[in-house]
mmCIF file of C-alpha atoms in Angstrom:
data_model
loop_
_atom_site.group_PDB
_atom_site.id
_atom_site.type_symbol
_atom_site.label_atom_id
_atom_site.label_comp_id
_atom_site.label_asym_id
_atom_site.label_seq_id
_atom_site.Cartn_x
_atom_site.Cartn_y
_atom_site.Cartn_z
ATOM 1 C CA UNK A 1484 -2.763 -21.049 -6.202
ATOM 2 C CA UNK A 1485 -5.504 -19.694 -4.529
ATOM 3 C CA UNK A 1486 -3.399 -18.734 -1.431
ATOM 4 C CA UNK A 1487 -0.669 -17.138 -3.424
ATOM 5 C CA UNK A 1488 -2.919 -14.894 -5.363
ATOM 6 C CA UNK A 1489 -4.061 -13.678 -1.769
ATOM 7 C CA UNK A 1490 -0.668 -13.216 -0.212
ATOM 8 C CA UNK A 1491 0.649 -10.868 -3.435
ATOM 9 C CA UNK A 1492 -3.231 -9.270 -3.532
ATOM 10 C CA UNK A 1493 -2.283 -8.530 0.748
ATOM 11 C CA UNK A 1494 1.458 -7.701 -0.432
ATOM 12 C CA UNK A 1495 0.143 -5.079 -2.843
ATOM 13 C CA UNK A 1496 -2.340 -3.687 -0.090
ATOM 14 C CA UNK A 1497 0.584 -3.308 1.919
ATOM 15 C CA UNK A 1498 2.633 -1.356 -0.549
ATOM 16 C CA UNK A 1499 0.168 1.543 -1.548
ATOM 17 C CA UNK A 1500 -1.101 2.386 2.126
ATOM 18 C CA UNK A 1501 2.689 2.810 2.558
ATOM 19 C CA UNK A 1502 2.985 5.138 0.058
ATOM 20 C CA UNK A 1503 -0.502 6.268 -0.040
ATOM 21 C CA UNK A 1504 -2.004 5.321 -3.288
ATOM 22 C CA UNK A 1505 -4.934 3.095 -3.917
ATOM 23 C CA UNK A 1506 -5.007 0.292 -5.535
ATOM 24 C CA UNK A 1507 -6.842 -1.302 -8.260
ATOM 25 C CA UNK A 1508 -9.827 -2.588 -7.627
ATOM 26 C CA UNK A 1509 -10.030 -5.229 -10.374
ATOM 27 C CA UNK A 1510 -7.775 -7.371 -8.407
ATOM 28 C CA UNK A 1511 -9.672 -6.606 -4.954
ATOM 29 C CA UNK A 1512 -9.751 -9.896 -2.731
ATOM 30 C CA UNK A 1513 -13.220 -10.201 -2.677
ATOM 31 C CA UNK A 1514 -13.397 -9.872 -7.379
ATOM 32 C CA UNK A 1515 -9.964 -12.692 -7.031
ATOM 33 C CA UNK A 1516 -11.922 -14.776 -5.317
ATOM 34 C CA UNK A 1517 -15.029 -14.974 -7.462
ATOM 35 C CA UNK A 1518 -13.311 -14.955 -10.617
ATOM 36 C CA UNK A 1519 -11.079 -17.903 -9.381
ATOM 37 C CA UNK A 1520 -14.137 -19.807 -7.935
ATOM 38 C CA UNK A 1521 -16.019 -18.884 -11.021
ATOM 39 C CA UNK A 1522 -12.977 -20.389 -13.196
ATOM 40 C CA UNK A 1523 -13.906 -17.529 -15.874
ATOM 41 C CA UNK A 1524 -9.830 -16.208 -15.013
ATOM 42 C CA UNK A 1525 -6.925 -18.580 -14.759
ATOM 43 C CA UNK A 1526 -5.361 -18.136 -11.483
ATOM 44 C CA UNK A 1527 -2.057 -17.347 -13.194
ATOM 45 C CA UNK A 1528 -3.379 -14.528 -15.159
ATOM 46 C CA UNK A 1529 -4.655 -12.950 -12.298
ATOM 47 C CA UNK A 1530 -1.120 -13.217 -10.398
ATOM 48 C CA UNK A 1531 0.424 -12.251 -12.927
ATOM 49 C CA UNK A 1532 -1.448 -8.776 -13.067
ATOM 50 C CA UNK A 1533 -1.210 -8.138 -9.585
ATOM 51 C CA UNK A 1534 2.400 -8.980 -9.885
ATOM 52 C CA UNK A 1535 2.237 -6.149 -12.579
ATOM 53 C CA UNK A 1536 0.731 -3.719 -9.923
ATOM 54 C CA UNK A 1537 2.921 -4.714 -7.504
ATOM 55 C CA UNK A 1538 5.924 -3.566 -10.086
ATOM 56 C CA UNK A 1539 3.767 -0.712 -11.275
ATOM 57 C CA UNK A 1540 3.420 0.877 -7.736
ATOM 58 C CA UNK A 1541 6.722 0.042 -6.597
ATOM 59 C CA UNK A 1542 7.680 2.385 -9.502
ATOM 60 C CA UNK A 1543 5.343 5.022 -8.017
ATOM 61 C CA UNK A 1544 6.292 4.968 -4.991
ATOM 62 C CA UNK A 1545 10.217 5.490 -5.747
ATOM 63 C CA UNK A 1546 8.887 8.825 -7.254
ATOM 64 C CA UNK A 1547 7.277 9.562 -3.994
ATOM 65 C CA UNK A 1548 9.708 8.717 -1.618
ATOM 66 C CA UNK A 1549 11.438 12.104 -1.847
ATOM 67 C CA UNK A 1550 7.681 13.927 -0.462
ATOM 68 C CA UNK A 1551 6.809 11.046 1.911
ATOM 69 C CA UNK A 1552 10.168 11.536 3.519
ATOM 70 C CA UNK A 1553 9.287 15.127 3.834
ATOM 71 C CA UNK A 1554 5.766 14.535 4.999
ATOM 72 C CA UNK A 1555 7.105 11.489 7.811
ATOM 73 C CA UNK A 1556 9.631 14.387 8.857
ATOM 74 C CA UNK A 1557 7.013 17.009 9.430
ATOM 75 C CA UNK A 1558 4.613 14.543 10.841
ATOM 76 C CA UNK A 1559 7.820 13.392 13.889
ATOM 77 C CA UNK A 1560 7.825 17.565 14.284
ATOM 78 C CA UNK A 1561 3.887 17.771 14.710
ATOM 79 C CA UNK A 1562 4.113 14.763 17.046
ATOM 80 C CA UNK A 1563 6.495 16.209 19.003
ATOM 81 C CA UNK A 1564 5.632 19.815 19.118
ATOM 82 C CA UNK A 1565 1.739 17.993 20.873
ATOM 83 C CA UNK A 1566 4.620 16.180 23.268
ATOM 84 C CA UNK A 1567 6.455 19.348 24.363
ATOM 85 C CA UNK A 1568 2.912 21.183 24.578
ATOM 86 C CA UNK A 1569 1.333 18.654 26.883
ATOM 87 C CA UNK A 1570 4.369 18.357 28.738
ATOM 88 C CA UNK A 1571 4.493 22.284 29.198
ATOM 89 C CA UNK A 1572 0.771 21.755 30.762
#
């Protein structure tokens, strides 16, 4: 149970760097581990509110996706304006 906990924890990581948000601490890797160890949360509480974030910034990030897509795009034009400068050199 242990494992899983980690792997959705990692999951959820994964998801707000992606769209740039940051996630909750209370379920940080280091607190999940503790608390499971400690046995003051049952494992299945805590997966279940990480599942929660997971759905929570999933729902976030579909109302960013129209200004990261804007952001990626102007990013790919600053990238390759440096290219076209150095290549000018």
């Amino acid at each position: 149970m242990k494992e899983l906990v980690m792997k959705r924890r990692s999951e959820l990581e994964d998801i707000c760097r992606m769209a740039h948000i940051i996630p909750d601490n209370s379920t940080a890797a280091e607190k999940s581990n503790a608390l499971i160890d400690s046995g003051l949360v049952d494992p299945s509480e805590l997966l279940a509110n990480i599942e929660a974030q997971i759905v929570k910034v999933k729902d976030e990030a579909m109302t960013r996706k129209d200004i990261m897509d804007r952001i990626d795009r102007w990013l790919a034009a600053c990238e390759e304006e440096n290219w076209l400068e150095e290549y000018n050199q």
